[in-house]
XYZ file of C-alpha atoms in Angstrom:
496
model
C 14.565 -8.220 37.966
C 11.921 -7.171 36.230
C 9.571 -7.543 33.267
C 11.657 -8.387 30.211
C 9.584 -6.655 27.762
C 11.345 -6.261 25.124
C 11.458 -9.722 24.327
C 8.288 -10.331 25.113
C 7.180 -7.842 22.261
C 10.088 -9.610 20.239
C 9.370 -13.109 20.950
C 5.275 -13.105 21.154
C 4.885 -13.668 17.270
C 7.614 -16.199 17.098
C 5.781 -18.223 19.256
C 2.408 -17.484 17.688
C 4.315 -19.000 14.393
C 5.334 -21.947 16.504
C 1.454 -22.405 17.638
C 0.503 -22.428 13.794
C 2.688 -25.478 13.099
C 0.437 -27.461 15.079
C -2.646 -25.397 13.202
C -4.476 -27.805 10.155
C -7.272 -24.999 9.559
C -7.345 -21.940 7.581
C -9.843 -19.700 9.538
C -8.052 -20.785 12.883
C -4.286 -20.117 11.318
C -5.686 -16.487 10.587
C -7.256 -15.760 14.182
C -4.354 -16.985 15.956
C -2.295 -14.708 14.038
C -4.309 -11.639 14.468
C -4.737 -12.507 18.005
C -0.449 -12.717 18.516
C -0.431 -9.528 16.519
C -2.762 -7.806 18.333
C -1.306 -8.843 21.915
C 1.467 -7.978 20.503
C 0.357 -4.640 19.968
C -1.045 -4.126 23.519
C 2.500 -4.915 25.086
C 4.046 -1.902 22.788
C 1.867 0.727 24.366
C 3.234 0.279 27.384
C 6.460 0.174 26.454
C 5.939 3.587 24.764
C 3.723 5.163 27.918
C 6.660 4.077 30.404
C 9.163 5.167 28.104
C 11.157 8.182 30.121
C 11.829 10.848 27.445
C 14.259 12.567 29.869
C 17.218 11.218 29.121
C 18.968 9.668 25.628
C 20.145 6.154 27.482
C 18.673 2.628 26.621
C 16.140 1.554 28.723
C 14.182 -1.688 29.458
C 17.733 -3.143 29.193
C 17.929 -6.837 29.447
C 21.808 -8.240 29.085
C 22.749 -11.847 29.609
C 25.937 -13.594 28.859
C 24.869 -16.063 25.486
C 28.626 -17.368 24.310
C 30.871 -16.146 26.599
C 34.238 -17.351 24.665
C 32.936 -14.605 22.364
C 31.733 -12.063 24.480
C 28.613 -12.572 22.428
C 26.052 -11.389 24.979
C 22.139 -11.534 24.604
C 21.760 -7.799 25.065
C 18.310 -5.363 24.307
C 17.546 -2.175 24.897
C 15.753 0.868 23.318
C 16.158 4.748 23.052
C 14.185 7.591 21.426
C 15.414 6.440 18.004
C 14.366 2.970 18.612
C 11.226 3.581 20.380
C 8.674 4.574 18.068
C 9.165 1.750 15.638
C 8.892 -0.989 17.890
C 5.201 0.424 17.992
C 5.259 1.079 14.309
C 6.391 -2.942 13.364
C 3.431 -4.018 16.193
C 0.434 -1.350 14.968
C 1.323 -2.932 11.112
C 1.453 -6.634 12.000
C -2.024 -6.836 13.135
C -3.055 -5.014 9.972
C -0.959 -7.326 7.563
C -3.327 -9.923 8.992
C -6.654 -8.056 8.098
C -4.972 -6.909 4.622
C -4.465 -10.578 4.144
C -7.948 -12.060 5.527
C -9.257 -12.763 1.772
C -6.692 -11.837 -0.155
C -4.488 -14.771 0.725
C -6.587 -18.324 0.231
C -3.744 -20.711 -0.683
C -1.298 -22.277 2.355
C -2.577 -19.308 4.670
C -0.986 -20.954 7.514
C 2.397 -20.922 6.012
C 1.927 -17.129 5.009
C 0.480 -16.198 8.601
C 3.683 -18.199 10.027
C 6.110 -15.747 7.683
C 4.384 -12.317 9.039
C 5.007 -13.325 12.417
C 8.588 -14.349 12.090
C 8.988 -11.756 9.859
C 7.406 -9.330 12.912
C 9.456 -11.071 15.517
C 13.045 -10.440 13.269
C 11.833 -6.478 12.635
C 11.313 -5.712 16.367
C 14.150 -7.568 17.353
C 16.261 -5.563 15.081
C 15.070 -2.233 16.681
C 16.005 -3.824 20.081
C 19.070 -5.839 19.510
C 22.592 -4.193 21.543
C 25.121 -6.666 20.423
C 25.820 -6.950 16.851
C 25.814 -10.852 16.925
C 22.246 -10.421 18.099
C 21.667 -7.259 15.455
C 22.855 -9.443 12.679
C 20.649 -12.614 13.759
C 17.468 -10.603 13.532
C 18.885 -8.409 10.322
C 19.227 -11.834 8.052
C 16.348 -13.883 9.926
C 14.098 -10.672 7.785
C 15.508 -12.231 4.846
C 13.983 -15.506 4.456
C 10.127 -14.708 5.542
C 10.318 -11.581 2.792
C 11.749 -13.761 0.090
C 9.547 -16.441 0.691
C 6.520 -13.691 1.006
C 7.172 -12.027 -2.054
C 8.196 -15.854 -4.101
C 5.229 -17.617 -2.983
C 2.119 -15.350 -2.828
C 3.319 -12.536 -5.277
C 2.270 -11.739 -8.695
C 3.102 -13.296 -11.793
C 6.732 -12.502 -11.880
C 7.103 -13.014 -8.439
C 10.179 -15.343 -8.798
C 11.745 -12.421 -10.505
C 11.520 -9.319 -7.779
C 11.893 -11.834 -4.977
C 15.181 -13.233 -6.484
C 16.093 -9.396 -7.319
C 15.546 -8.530 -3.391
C 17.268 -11.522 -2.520
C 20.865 -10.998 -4.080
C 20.428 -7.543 -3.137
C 19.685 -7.566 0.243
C 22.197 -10.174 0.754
C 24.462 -8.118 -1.242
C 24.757 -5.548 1.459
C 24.076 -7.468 4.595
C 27.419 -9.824 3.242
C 29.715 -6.538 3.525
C 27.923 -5.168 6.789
C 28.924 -8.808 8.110
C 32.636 -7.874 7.145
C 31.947 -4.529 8.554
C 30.989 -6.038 11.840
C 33.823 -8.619 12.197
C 36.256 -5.184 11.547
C 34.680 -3.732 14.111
C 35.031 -6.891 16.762
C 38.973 -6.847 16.827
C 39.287 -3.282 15.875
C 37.103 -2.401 18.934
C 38.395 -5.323 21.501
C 37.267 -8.132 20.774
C 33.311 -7.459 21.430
C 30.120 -7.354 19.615
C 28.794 -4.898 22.503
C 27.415 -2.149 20.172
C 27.376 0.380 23.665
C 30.935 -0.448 24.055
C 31.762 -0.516 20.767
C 30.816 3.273 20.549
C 32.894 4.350 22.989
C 35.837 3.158 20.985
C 37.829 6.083 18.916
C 38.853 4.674 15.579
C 41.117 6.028 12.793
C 39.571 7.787 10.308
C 41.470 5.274 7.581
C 39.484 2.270 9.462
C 36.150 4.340 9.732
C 36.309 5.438 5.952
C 36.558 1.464 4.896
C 33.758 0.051 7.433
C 31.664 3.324 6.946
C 31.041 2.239 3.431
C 30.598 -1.430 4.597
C 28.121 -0.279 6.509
C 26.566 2.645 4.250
C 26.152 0.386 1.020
C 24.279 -2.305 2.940
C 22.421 0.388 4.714
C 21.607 2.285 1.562
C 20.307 -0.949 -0.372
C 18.306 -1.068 2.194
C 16.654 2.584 2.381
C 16.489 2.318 -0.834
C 19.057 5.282 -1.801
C 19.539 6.230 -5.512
C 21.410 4.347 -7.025
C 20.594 1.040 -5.015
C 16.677 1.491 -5.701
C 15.965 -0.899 -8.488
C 15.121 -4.022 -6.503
C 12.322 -1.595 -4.517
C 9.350 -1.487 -7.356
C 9.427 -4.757 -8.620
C 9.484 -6.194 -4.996
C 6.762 -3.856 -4.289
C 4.252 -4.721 -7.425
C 4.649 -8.166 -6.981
C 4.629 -8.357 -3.096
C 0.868 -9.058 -1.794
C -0.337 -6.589 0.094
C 1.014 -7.337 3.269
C 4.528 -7.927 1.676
C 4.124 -4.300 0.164
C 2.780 -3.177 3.897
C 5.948 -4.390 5.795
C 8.330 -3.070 3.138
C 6.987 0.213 2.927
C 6.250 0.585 6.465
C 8.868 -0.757 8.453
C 11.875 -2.952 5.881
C 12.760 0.294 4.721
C 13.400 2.126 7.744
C 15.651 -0.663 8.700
C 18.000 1.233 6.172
C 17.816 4.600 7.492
C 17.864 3.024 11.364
C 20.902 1.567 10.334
C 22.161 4.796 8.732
C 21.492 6.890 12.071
C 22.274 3.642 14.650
C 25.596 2.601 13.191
C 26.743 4.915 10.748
C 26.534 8.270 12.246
C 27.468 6.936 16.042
C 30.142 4.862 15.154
C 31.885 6.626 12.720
C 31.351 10.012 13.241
C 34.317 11.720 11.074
C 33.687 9.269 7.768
C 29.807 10.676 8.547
C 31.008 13.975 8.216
C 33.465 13.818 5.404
C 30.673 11.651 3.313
C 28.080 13.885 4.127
C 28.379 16.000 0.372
C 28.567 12.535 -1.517
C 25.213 11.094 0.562
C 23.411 14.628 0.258
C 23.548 14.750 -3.288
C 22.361 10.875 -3.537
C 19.602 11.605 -1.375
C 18.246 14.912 -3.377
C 18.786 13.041 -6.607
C 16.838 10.401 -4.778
C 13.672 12.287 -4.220
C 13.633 14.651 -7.960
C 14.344 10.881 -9.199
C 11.907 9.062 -7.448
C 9.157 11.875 -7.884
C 9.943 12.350 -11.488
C 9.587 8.488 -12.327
C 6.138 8.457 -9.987
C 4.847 11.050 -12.864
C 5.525 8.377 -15.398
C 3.840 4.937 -14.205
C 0.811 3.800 -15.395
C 0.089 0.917 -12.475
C -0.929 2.829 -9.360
C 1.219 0.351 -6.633
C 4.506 0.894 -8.940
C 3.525 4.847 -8.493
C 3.789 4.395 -4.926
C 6.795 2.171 -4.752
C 8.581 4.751 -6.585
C 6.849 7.706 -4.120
C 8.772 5.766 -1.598
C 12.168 6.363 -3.245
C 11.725 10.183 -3.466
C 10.249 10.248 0.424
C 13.046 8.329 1.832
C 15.223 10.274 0.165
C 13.782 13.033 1.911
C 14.919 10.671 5.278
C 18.333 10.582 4.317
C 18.145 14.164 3.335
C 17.420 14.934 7.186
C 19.816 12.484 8.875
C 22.762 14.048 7.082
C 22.348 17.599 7.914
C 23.220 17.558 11.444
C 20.906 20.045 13.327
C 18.147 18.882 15.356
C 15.203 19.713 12.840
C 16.961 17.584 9.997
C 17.127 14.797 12.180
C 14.098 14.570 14.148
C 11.850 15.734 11.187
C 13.482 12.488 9.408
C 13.141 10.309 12.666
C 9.526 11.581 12.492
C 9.466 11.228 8.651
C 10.169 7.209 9.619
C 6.980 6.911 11.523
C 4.936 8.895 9.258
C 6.143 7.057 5.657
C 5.392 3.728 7.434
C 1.998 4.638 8.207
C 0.735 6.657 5.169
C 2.329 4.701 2.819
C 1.549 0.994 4.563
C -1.923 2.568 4.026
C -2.010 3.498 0.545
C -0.571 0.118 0.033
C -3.519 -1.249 2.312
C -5.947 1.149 0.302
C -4.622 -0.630 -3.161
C -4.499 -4.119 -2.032
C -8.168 -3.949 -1.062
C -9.194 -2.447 -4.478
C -6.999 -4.450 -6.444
C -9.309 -7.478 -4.518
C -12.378 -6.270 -6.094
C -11.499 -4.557 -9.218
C -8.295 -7.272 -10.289
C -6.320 -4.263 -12.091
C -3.919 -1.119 -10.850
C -4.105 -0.043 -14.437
C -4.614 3.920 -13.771
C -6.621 3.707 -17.017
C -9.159 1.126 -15.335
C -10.141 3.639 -12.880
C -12.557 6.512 -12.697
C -15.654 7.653 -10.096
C -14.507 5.522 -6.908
C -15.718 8.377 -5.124
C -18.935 7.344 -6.162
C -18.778 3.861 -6.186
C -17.196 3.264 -3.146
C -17.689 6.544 -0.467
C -16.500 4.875 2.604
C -13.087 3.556 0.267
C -12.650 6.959 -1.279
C -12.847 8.969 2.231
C -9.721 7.192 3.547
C -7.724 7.116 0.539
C -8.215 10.742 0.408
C -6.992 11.187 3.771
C -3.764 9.158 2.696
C -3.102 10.697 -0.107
C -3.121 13.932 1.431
C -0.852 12.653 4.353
C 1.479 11.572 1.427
C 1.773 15.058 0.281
C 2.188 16.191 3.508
C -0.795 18.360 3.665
C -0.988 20.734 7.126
C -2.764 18.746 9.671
C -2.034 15.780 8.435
C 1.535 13.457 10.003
C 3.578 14.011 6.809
C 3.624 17.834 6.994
C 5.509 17.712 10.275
C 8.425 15.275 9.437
C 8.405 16.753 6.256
C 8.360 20.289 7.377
C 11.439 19.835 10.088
C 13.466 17.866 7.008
C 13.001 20.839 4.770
C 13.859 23.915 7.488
C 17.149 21.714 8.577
C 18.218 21.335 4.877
C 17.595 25.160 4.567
C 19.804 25.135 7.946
C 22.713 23.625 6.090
C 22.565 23.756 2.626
C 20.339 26.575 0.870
C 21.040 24.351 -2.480
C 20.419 20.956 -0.598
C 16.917 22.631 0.219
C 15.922 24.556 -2.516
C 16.542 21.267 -4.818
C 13.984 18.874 -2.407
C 11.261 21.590 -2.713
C 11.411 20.069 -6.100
C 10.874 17.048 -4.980
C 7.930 17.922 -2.702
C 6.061 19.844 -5.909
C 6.247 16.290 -8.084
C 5.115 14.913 -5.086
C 2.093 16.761 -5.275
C 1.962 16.478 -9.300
C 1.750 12.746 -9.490
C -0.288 12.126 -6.306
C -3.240 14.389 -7.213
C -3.041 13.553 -10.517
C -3.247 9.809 -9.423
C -6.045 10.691 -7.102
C -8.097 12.547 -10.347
C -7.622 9.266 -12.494
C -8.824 6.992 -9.750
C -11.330 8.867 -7.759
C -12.928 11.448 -9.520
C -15.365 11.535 -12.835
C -17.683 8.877 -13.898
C -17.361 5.659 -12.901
C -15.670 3.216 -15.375
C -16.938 -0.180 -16.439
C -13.964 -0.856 -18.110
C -12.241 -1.358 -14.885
C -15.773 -3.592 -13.065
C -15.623 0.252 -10.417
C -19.507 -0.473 -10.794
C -19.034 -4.017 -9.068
C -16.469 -2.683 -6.125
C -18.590 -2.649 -3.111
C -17.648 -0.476 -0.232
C -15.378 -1.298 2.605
C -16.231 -3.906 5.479
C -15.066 -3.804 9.053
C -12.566 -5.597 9.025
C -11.336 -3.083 6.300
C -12.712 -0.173 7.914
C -10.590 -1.061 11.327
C -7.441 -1.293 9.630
C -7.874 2.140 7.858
C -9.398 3.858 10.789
C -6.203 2.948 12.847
C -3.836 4.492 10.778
C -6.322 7.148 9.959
C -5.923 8.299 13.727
C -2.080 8.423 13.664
C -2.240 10.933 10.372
C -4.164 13.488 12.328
C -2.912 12.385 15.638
C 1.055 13.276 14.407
C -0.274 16.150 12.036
C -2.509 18.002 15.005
C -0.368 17.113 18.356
C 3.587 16.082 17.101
C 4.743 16.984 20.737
C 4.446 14.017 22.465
C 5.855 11.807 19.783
C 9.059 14.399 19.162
C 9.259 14.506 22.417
C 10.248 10.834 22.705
C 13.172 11.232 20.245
C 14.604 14.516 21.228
C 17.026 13.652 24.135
C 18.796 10.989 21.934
C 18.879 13.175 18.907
C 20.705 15.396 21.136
C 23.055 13.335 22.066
C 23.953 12.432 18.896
C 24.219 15.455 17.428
C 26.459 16.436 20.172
C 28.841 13.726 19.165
C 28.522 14.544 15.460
C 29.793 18.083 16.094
C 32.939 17.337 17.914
C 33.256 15.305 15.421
C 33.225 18.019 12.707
C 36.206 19.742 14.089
C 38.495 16.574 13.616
C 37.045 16.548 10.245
C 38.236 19.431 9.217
C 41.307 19.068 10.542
C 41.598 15.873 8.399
C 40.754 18.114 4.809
């Protein structure tokens, strides 16, 4: 038998929480979570070095009989699609707990406690085969988020986390009748492996596709589920705003590609129009309401809308561009965006406003700062060279693959993109410095700061200058599912 890795990546912050009960001090609660996170981190490289992108089955499988009167089974295991953010969730734990170093000073053991269950719930997620176990880690996210957004947020904290609360619940309460379909419908087994094997009518795949897709889609967020996303985001601390940009909202489009478009392949294909059109509303949407916000973090939040919707775009158009550009897309929102979140948080610290009309002449002020928020923002409009470009890039030629319309419409998306983000950038960077918004008093990035910048600094021009390795990863299981997705085709149009 060997190593069970996957839980040790899993189960290593859970038991760095359970180490922090025991924990009185502040500066000790924050080590010992940095020093979980960052272990953590170190067992996820090898799990993505040994990783054998040959072949689209699950590896580092680990499957043990849990209730057996159930045939609820304790069952993990990860492919290409599941791979990369198992790293992602690890690289952005240990850089929640720099984000939060001074920015969190009240009950900083309980908040260090949440990020690592919260870190343990999100890996597990990525690993979990059996839906009992899938569903465990899914609503264990829940609580840690809620309590992360209620507790340290901004002044209407109670507010968004309430809103993400009932909506997130919302969705995972019909996936949870989606699930319990799919146990008698698919003999009696939460075995997701088996459980794709199964053929189902398209009558009982239309009903627990949308079970699925709503919850899924709250998630993402899709248009029009996307109203909890910028109040959760403005009032979230930084880390909150880290782990929901970077990794909560790739649980949605996981989902989407995991569950929705391997399990019920012919409802996939006959929504496909419906979720096309929601996901290039999606990004005009999102991008159009970015042009409009005055508070830079709400900008970004509403960024996040338009760039998933570039995800969804992908997933749904069924060649292998669409859907590794938005596999790749994934891994690059998580880490440009949980940057620009970083970048805000730490000049929200020392300037206490996001009002756009605060800013003016960081660039001068703070050099160091200004260098890596450039880089970001130029990720975020996926500049050549930089990690967005080549998700970004693959999404757009697979749209143009299937749907001239689909892709001529997202260009329009990608042009706001670069509307609000340099204009953004002018407001906040660029001019003379203003002493409306204290920019004189900012001083210039430490090294604590500077490490958790320069780490996701080297994935933007790692991704944007050498893709291969990471696409490489993710291509075997992409096609394999798109294999099954265009067998699946044929039936549907036998069904029209």
């Amino acid at each position: 038998m060997g190593i069970p890795i996957l839980s040790i990546v899993t189960f290593l912050p859970l038991l760095g929480a359970l180490i922090l009960l025991f924990v009185r001090n502040a500066v000790a609660a924050r080590w010992i979570a940095l020093a979980f996170t960052v272990v953590d981190f170190l067992v996820a490289i090898p799990i993505v070095l040994k990783f054998d992108s040959t072949t689209h089955n699950m590896q580092f499988v680990e499957h043990y009989i849990w209730i057996p009167s159930w045939n609820i089974t304790y069952f993990m295991g990860i492919d290409g699609i599941s791979v990369l953010f198992i790293f992602l969730s690890s690289l952005l734990g240990w850089v929640c707990v720099l984000a939060s170093w001074r920015s969190i000073q009240h009950k900083v053991k309980e908040f260090m406690m949440a990020l690592l269950v919260m870190q343990t719930a999100m890996i597990g997620v990525f690993c979990a085969l059996d839906f009992f176990l899938f569903y465990l880690f899914w609503e264990a996210m829940l609580i840690p988020m809620y309590l992360i957004i209620g507790v340290w947020g901004g002044k209407n904290r109670i507010y968004a986390a309430i809103k993400f609360f009932l909506y997130t619940l919302a969705g995972s309460v019909l996936m949870l009748i989606g699930i319990i379909a799919l146990y008698f419908a698919g003999g009696h087994t939460f075995d997701i492996i088996e459980l794709m094997k199964q053929n189902y009518p398209f009558a009982f795949q239309f009903w627990v596709f949308l079970s699925f897709f709503i919850a899924f889609a709250i998630k993402v967020p899709m248009f029009p589920f996307h109203t909890w996303l910028p109040d959760a985001h403005v009032e979230a601390p930084t880390a909150g705003s880290i782990i929901l940009a970077g990794v909560l909202l790739k649980m949605g489009t996981y989902g989407l590609i995991r569950f929705n478009l391997t399990l019920f392949e012919e409802a996939a294909r006959y929504f496909t129009p419906l979720i096309l059109v929601m996901s290039v509303i999606g990004i005009i949407y999102g991008g159009y309401l970015a042009l409009a916000q005055s508070d830079i973090k709400k900008l970004i939040a509403y960024s996040s809308i338009s760039h998933m919707g570039f995800v969804t775009l992908g997933l749904f158009v069924y060649n292998s561009a669409g859907v590794e550009g938005a596999i790749m897309q994934m891994l690059n929102h998580g880490i440009t965006t949980g940057a620009l979140f970083l970048c805000i948080g730490l000049i929200y610290e020392r300037t206490h406003t996001r009002e756009l009309a605060d800013y003016g002449g960081l660039a001068k002020a703070v050099p160091i700062y200004t260098t890596f928020f450039t880089i970001f923002i130029l990720s975020s409009m996926a500049i050549p060279g930089t990690n967005s470009f080549i998700g970004e890039f693959l999404i757009l030629a697979g749209a143009f693959g299937y749907s001239k319309v689909a892709g001529a419409f997202s260009i329009i998306g990608a042009m706001l993109g670069a509307v609000y983000l340099l204009s953004m950038y002018k407001k906040v960077a660029l001019g003379e410095i203003n002493h409306k918004g204290h920019i004189h008093e900012a001083h210039d990035v430490n090294v604590r700061e500077l490490a958790a910048m320069v780490a996701l600094a080297i994935f933007v021009f790692w991704i944007g200058v050498n893709a291969a390795p990471f696409v490489e990863l993710i291509h075997p299981s992409v096609s394999h599912l798109l294999e099954q997705l265009n067998s699946a085709g044929n039936m549907v149009a036998h069904v029209r």
